[in-house]
Coordinates of C-alpha atoms in Angstrom, one line a residue:
X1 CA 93.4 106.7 82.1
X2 CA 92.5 103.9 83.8
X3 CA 92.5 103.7 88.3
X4 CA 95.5 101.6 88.2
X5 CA 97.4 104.2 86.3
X6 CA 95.8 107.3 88.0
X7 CA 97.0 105.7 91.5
X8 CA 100.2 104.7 90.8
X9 CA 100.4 108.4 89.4
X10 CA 99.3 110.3 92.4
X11 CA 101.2 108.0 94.6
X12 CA 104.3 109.1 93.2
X13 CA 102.9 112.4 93.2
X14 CA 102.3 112.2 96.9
X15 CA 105.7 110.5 97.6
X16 CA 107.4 113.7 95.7
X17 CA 105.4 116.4 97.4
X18 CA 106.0 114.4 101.0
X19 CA 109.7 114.4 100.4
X20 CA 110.3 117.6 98.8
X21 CA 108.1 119.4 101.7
X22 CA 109.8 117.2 104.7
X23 CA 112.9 117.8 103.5
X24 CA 112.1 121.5 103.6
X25 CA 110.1 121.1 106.6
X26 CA 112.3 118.8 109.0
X27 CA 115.3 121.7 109.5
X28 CA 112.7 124.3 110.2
X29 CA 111.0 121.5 112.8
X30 CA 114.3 120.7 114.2
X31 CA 115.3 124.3 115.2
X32 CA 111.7 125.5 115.9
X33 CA 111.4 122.3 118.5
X34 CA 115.4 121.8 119.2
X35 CA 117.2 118.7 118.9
X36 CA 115.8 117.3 122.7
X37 CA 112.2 118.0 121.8
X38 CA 112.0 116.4 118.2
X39 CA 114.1 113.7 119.4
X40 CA 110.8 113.0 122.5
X41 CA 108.6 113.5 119.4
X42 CA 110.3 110.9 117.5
X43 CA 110.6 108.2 120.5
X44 CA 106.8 109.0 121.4
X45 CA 106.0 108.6 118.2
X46 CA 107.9 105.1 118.0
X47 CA 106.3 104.3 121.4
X48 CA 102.6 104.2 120.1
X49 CA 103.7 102.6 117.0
X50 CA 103.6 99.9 118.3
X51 CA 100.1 100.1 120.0
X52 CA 99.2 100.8 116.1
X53 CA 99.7 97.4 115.0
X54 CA 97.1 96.3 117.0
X55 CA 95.0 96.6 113.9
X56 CA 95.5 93.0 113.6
X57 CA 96.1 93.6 109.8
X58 CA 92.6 94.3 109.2
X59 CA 92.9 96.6 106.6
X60 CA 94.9 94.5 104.0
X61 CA 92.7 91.8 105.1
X62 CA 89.5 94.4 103.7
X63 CA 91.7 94.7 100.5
X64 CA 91.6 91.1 99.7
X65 CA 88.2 90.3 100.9
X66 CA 86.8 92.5 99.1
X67 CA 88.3 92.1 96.3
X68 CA 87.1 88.6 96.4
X69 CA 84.2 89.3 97.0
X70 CA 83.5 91.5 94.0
X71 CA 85.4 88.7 92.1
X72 CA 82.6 86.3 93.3
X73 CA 79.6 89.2 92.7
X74 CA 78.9 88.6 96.3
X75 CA 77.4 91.7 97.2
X76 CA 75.7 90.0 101.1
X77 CA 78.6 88.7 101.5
X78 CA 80.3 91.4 101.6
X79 CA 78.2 93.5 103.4
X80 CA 78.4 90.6 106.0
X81 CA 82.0 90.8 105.9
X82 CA 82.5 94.4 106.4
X83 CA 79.6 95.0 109.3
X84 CA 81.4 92.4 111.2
X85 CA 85.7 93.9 110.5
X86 CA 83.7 97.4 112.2
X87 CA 82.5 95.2 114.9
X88 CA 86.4 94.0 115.3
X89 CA 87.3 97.2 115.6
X90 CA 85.2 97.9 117.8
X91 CA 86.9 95.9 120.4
X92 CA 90.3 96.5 119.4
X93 CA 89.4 100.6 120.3
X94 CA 88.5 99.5 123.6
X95 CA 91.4 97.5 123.9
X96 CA 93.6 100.7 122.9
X97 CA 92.0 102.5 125.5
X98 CA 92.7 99.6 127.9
X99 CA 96.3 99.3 126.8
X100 CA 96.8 103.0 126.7
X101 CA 95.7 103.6 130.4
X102 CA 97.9 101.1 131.7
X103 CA 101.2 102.0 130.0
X104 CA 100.3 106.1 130.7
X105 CA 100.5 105.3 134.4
X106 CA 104.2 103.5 133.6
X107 CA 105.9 105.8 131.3
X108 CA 107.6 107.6 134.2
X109 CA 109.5 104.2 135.2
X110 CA 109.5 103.1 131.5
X111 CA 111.8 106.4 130.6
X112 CA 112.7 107.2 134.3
X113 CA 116.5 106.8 133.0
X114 CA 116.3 109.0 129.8
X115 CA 114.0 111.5 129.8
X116 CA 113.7 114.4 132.4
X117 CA 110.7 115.2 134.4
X118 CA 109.6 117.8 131.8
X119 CA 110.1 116.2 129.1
X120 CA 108.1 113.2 131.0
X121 CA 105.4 115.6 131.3
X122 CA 105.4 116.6 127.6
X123 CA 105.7 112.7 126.9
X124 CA 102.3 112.2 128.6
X125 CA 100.3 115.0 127.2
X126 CA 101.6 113.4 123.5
X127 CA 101.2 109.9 124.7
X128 CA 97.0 110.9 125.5
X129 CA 96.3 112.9 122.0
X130 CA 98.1 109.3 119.9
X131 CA 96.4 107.0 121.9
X132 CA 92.9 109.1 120.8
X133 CA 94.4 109.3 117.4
X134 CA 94.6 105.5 117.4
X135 CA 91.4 105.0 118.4
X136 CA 89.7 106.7 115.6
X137 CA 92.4 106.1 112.6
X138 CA 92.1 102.7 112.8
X139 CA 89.0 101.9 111.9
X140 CA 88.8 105.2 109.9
X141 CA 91.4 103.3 107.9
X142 CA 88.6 100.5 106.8
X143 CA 87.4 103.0 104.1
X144 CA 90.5 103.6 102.4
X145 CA 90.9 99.5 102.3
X146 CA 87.4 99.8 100.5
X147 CA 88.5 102.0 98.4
X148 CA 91.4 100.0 97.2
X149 CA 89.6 96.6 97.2
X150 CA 87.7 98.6 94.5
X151 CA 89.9 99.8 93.0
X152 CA 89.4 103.1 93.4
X153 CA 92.4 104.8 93.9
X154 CA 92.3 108.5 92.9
X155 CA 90.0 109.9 95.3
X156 CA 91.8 109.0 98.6
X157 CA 95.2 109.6 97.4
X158 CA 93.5 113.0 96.1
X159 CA 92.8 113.9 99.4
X160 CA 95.9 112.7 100.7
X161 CA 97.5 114.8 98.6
X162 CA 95.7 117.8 99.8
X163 CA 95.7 116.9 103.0
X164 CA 99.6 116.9 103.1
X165 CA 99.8 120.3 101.8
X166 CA 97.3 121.9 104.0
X167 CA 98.6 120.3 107.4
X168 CA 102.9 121.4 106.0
X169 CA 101.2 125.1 106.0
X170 CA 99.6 124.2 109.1
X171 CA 102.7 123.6 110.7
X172 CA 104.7 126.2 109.7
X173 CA 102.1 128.6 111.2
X174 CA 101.7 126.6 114.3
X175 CA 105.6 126.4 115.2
X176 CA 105.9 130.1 114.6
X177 CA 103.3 130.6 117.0
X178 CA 105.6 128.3 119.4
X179 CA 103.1 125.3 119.1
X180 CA 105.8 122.9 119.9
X181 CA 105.8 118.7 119.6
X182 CA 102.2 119.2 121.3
X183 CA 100.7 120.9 119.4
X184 CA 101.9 118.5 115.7
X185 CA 100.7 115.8 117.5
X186 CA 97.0 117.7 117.7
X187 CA 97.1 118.8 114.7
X188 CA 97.6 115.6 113.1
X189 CA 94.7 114.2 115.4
X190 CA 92.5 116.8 113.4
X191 CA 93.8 116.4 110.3
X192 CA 93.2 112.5 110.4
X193 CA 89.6 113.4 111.2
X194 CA 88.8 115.1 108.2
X195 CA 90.0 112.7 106.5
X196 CA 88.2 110.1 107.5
X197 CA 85.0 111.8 107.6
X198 CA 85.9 112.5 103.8
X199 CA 86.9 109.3 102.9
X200 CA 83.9 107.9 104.5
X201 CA 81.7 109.8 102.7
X202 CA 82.9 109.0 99.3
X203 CA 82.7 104.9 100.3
X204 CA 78.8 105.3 101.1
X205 CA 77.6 107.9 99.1
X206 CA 80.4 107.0 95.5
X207 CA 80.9 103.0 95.8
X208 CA 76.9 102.6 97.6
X209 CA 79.1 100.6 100.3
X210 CA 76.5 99.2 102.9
X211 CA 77.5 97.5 106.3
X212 CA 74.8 94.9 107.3
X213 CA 75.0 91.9 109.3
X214 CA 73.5 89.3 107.6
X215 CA 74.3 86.5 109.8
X216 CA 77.2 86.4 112.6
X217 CA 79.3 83.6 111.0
X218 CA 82.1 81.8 113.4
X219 CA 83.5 80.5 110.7
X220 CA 83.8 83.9 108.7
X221 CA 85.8 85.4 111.6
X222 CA 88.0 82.5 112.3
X223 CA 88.7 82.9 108.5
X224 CA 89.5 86.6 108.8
X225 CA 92.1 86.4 111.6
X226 CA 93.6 83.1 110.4
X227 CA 94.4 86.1 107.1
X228 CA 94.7 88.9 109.3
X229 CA 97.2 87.3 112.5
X230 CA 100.2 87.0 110.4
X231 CA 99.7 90.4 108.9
X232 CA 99.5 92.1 112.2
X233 CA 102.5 89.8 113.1
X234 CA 104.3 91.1 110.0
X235 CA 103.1 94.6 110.8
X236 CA 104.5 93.9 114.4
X237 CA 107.8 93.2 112.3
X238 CA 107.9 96.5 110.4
X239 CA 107.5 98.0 114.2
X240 CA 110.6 96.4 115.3
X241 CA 112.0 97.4 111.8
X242 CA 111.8 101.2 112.1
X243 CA 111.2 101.9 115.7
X244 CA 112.9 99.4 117.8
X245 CA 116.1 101.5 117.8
X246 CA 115.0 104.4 118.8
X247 CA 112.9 102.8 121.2
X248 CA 116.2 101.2 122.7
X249 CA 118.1 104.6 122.1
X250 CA 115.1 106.5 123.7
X251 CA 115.8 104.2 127.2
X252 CA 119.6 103.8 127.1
X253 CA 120.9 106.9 125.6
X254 CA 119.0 110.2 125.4
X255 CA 116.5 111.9 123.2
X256 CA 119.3 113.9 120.9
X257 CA 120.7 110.4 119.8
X258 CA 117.1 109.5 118.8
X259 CA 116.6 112.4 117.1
X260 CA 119.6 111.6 114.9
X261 CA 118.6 107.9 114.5
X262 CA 115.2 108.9 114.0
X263 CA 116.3 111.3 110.4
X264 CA 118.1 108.3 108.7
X265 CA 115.3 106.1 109.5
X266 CA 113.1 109.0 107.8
X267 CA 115.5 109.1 104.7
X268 CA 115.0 105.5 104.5
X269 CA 111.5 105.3 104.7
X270 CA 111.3 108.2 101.8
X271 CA 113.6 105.7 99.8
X272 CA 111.0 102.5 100.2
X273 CA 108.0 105.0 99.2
X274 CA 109.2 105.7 95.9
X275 CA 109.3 101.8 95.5
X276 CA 105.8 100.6 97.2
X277 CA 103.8 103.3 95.5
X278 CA 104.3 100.8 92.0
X279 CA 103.7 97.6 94.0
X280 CA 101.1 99.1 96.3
X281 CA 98.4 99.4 93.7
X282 CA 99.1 95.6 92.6
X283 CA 97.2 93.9 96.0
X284 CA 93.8 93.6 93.7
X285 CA 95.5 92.5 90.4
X286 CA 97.3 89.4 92.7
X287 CA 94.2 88.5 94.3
X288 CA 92.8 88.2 91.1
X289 CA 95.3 86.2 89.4
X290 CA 95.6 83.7 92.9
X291 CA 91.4 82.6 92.5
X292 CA 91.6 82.3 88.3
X293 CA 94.6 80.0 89.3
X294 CA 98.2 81.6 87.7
X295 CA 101.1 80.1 87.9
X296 CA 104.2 80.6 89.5
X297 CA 105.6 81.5 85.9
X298 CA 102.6 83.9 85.4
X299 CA 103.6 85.5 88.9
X300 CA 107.4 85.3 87.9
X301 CA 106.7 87.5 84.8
X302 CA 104.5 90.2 86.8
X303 CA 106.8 90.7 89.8
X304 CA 109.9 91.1 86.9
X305 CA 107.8 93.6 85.7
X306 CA 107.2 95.9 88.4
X307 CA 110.9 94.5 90.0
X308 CA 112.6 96.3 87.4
X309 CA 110.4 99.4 87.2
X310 CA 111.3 99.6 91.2
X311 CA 114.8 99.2 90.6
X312 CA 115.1 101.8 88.0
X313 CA 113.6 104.5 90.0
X314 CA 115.2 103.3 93.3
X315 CA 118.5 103.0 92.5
X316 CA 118.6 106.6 90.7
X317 CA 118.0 107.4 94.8
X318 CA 120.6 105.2 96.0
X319 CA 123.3 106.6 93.6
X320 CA 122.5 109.9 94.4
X321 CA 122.8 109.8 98.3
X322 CA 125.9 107.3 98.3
X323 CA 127.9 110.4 96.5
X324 CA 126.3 113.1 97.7
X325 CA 124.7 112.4 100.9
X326 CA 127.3 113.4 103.4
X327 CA 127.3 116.9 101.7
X328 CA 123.5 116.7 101.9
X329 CA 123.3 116.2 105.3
X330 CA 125.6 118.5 106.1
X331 CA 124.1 121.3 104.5
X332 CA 120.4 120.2 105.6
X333 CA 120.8 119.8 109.4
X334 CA 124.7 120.5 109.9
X335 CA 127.8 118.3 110.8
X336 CA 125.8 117.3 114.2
X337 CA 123.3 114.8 111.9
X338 CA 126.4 113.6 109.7
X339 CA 125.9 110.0 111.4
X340 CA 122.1 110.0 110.0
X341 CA 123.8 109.6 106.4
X342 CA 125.3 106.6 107.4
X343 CA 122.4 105.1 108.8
X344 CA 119.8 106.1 105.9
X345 CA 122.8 104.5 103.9
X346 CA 122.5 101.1 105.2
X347 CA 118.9 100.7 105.3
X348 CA 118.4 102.1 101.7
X349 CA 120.9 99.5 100.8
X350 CA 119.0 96.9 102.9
X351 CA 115.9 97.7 101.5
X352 CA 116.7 97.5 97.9
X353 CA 116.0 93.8 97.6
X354 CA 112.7 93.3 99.2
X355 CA 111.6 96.4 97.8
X356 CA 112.0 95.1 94.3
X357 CA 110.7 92.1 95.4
X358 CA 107.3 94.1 97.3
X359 CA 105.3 92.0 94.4
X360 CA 106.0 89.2 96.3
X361 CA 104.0 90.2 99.4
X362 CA 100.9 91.3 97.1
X363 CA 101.1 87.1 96.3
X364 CA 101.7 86.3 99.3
X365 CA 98.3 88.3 100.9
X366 CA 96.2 87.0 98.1
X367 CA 97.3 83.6 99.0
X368 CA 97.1 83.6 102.8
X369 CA 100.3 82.5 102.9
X370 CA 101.8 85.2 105.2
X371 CA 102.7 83.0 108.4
X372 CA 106.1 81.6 107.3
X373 CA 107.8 85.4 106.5
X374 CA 106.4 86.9 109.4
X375 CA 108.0 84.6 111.6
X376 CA 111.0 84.8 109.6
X377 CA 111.0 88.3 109.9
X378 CA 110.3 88.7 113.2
X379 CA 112.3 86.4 114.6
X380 CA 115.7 88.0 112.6
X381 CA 115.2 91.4 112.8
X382 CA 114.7 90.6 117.0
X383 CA 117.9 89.3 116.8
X384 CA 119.5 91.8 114.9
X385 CA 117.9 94.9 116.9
X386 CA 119.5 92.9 120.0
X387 CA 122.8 92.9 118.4
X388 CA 122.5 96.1 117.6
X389 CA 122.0 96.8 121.1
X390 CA 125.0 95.3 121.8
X391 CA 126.7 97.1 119.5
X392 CA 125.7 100.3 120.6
X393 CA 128.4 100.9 123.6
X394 CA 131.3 100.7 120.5
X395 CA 129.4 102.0 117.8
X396 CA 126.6 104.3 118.4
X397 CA 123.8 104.8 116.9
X398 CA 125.5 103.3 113.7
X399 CA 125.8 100.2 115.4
X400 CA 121.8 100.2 115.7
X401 CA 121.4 100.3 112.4
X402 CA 123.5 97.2 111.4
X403 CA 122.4 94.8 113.3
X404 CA 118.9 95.9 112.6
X405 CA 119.4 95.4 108.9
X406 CA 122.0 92.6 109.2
X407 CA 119.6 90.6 110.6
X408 CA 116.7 91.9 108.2
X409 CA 119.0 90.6 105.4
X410 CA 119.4 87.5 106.7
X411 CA 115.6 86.7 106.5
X412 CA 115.6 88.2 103.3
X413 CA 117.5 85.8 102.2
X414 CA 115.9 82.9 104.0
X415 CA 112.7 84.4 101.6
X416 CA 114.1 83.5 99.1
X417 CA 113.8 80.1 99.2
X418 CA 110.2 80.2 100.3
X419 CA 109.7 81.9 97.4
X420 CA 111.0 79.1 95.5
X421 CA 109.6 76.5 97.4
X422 CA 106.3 77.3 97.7
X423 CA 105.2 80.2 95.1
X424 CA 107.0 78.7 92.8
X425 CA 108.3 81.7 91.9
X426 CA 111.4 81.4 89.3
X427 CA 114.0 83.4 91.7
X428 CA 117.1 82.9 89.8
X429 CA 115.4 84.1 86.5
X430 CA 113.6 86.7 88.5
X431 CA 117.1 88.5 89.5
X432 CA 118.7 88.1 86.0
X433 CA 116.2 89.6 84.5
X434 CA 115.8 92.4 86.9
X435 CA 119.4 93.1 87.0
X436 CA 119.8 92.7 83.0
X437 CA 121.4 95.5 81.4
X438 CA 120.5 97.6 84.4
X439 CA 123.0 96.7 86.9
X440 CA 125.5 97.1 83.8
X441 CA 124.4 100.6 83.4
X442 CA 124.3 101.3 86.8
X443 CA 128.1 100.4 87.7
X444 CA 128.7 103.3 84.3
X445 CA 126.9 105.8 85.9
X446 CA 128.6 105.6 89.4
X447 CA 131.9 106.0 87.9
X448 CA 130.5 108.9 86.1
X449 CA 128.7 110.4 89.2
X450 CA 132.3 110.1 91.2
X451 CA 133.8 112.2 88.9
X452 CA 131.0 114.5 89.1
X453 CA 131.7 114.8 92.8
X454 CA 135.3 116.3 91.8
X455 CA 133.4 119.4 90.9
X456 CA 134.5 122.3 93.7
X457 CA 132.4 123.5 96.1
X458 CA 129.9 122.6 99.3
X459 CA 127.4 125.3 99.2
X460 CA 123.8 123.9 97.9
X461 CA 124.2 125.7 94.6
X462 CA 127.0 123.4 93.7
X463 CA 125.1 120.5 95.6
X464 CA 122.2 120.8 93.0
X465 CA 124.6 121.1 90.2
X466 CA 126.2 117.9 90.7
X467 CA 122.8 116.2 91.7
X468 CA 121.2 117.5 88.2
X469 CA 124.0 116.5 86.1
X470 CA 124.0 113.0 88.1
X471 CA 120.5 112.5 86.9
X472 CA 121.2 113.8 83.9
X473 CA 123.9 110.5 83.2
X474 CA 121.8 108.8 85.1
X475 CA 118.3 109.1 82.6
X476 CA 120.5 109.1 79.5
X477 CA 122.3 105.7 80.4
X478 CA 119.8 104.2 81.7
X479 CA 117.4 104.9 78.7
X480 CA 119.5 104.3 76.2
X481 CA 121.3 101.3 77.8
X482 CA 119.6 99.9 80.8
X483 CA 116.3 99.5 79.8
X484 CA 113.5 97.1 77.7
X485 CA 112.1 98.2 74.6
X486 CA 108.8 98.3 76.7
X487 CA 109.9 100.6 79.8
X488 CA 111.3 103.0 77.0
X489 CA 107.6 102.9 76.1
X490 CA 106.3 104.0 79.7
X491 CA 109.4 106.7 80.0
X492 CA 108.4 107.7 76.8
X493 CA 104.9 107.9 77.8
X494 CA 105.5 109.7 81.0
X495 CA 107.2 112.5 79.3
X496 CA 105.2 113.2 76.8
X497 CA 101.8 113.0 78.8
X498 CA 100.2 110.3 76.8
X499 CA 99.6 107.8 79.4
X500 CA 96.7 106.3 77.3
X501 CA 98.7 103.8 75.0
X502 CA 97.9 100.0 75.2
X503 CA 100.2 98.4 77.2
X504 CA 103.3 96.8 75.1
X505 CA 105.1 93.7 75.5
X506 CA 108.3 93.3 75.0

């Protein structure tokens, strides 16, 4: 089975085991912790998130280079390359450091109207571990960029996957000991450590990665942040996405409300992972086809490809929670996180179309052509998070989460045309063919899965009844009347184990 496969495989692997166990996990966190305290770990949390970004989107920029240079068989080069990203991050740690001194000393007047003076105390003690936990993930981060630039996808995800199950035991055991919000943070801290050290082991000692400056080249580095500005700006973006709300419901409201806001935005997150795990391993495989000069048919056909794969998995989620979320939530965390539904509800539905459309990105990072949708992005979803500040006084938290994604749609849409424009990416035939025969299907099942709601009861036995015979309709429909002769092929494939079959066109 080829690296490709293997990744894409454990990623989904990873994305199952990380949802099943958080699911688990975040009622048991929730009580152990109480609403207030998870709520301050959330906003915290959302706070140095956006000190994250200041990666300056070095590690997709590691992807591509070095994918291009092992296109080129430049093996200086990119030694060159990499010596001189490890001296970049080199500064931007000190700059954390910097950054993180100066905004420790204002969190009491940042959160003076929100938080009380123990939770401000608690707030510091977290702030100090993440800002450490910055300073060494980031650049830790540069070997699992190598590691995809290679290709090589099984061994970190490996370790990820073990990782995750190690540190859910690890917090079971460290909340029943009364470890509290502090002590997750410091376990995550350690956790990221071992990590690294592994993963940085397997780049020198498995791949024979060396970093050696060769020659400091100007040029090199104006090259690498003319790449890597707009992905930081773009990361900046997803900042604003996810944690600008409860960064605004952190200072106006209190931390109970974020804690709330803060579960729908996990839900939705879960949603997009089941989605970017397909299109994350594709980074390489655009590069590739951007230097040997493909179309914007050749793309077209590619993003199609993984579009409808996306949309088959993802909207199996979507169904699922729109019938059966409230009586989800409900059962999960009780009537008090009944709002989070809603929430998780309209980003999921948000999301759908650029996930589908994540292949998109992967041309856009090969290309360099990131500038225009980062400040589309970031200049809409501003807007909307603004709006959805000022829709907070008559709406709540719920009125957060539309103007967020109202005005995340809106650039979406503005995409489009770019897409168009510029790729030359066939956008028309790109949604007919991803919504062909699946869309169709998927309008079947819902009636189906209504009437499946009918079926008495609210405990979780009858929960999981309806959500098995959901996916039940849901696989046999699809299957049989939503999909191509070749995604039969890969279902068919996938449950029988025999993931070694040539690739078939259809």
């Amino acid at each position: 089975m080829s690296q490709l496969k293997k990744g894409a495989l454990l990623s989904y692997t990873t994305i199952f085991l990380t949802n099943i166990i958080g699911l688990i996990l975040t009622p048991f966190i929730i009580k152990s912790l109480g609403d207030a305290e998870y709520g301050l770990y959330a906003l915290i949390g959302a706070f140095v998130g956006y000190i994250s970004v200041l990666d300056f989107g070095l590690n997709n920029t590691i992807v591509r280079f070095v994918a291009k240079y092992r296109a080129k068989k430049d093996k200086k080069g990119e030694e060159n390359f990499l010596a001189i990203t490890m001296s970049i991050y080199g500064v931007i740690s000190l700059t954390i450091v910097a950054l993180g001194v100066v905004l420790y000393f204002n969190l009491d007047s940042i959160f003076s109207n929100s938080l009380t003076f123990e939770e401000l105390d608690k707030a510091k003690i977290m702030f100090i571990i993440l800002i450490f936990n910055l300073v060494i993930t980031l650049p830790g981060g540069a070997f699992t960029a190598i590691c995809t630039g290679y290709e090589h996808f099984v061994f970190p995800r490996t370790i990820n996957i073990v990782r995750y199950i190690f540190r859910s035991a690890m917090v079971v055991g460290l909340l029943m000991l009364e470890g509290g919000a502090i002590g997750l943070v410091l376990l995550d801290t350690v956790m990221n450590i071992v990590v690294i050290t592994l993963n940085s082991v397997y780049v020198f000692k498995k791949l024979k990665i060396t970093f050696k400056i060769h020659e400091f080249q100007t040029p090199l580095v104006k090259e690498i942040f003319s790449y890597s500005i707009w992905i930081f700006i773009f990361a900046l973006v997803g900042q604003f996405q996810w944690k600008a709300g409860q960064i605004v419901l952190g200072t106006l409201t209190n931390t109970t409300s974020v804690a709330i806001y803060a579960i729908g935005i996990m839900l939705g997150t879960y949603y997009g992972a089941f989605s970017t795990a397909i299109s994350g391993v594709f980074l390489p495989t655009a590069t590739r086809m951007s230097f040997a000069g493909a179309s914007g048919k050749d793309f077209t056909l590619v993003m199609i490809k993984v579009g409808r794969l996306s949309l088959l998995v993802l909207l199996a989620i979507l169904g699922g929670f729109l019938l059966y979320g409230k009586q989800f939530i409900t059962l999960w965390l009780g009537e008090n996180y009944l709002d989070s539904w809603l929430i998780a509800l309209v980003i999921m539905i948000g999301y759908t179309i650029p996930l589908i459309q994540a292949f998109a990105n992967q041309i856009l990072e090969a290309k360099g052509k990131f500038a225009y949708k980062a400040i589309i992005y970031i200049t809409f979803i501003t807007i909307g998070t603004v709006c959805g500040g000022l829709l907070l006084p008559k709406f709540g938290i719920k009125g957060m989460a539309i103007g967020t994604t109202s005005g995340w749609l809106i650039g979406i849409l503005i995409m489009n045309f770019y897409y168009q424009k510029v790729l030359k990416l066939e956008i028309l035939s790109f949604f007919k063919s991803v919504a062909f025969k699946i869309m169709p299907s998927f309008i079947l099942v819902i009636i189906f899965g209504y009437f499946i709601n009918k079926i008495q009861g609210h405990n979780w036995f009858n929960l999981v009844l309806k959500i098995m015979s959901f996916t039940f309709v849901y696989l046999i429909i699809l299957y049989f009347f939503g999909t191509k002769i070749s995604e039969k092929i890969i279902f068919k494939r996938l449950f029988s184990f025999n993931l070694k079959t040539k690739d078939v066109k259809n």
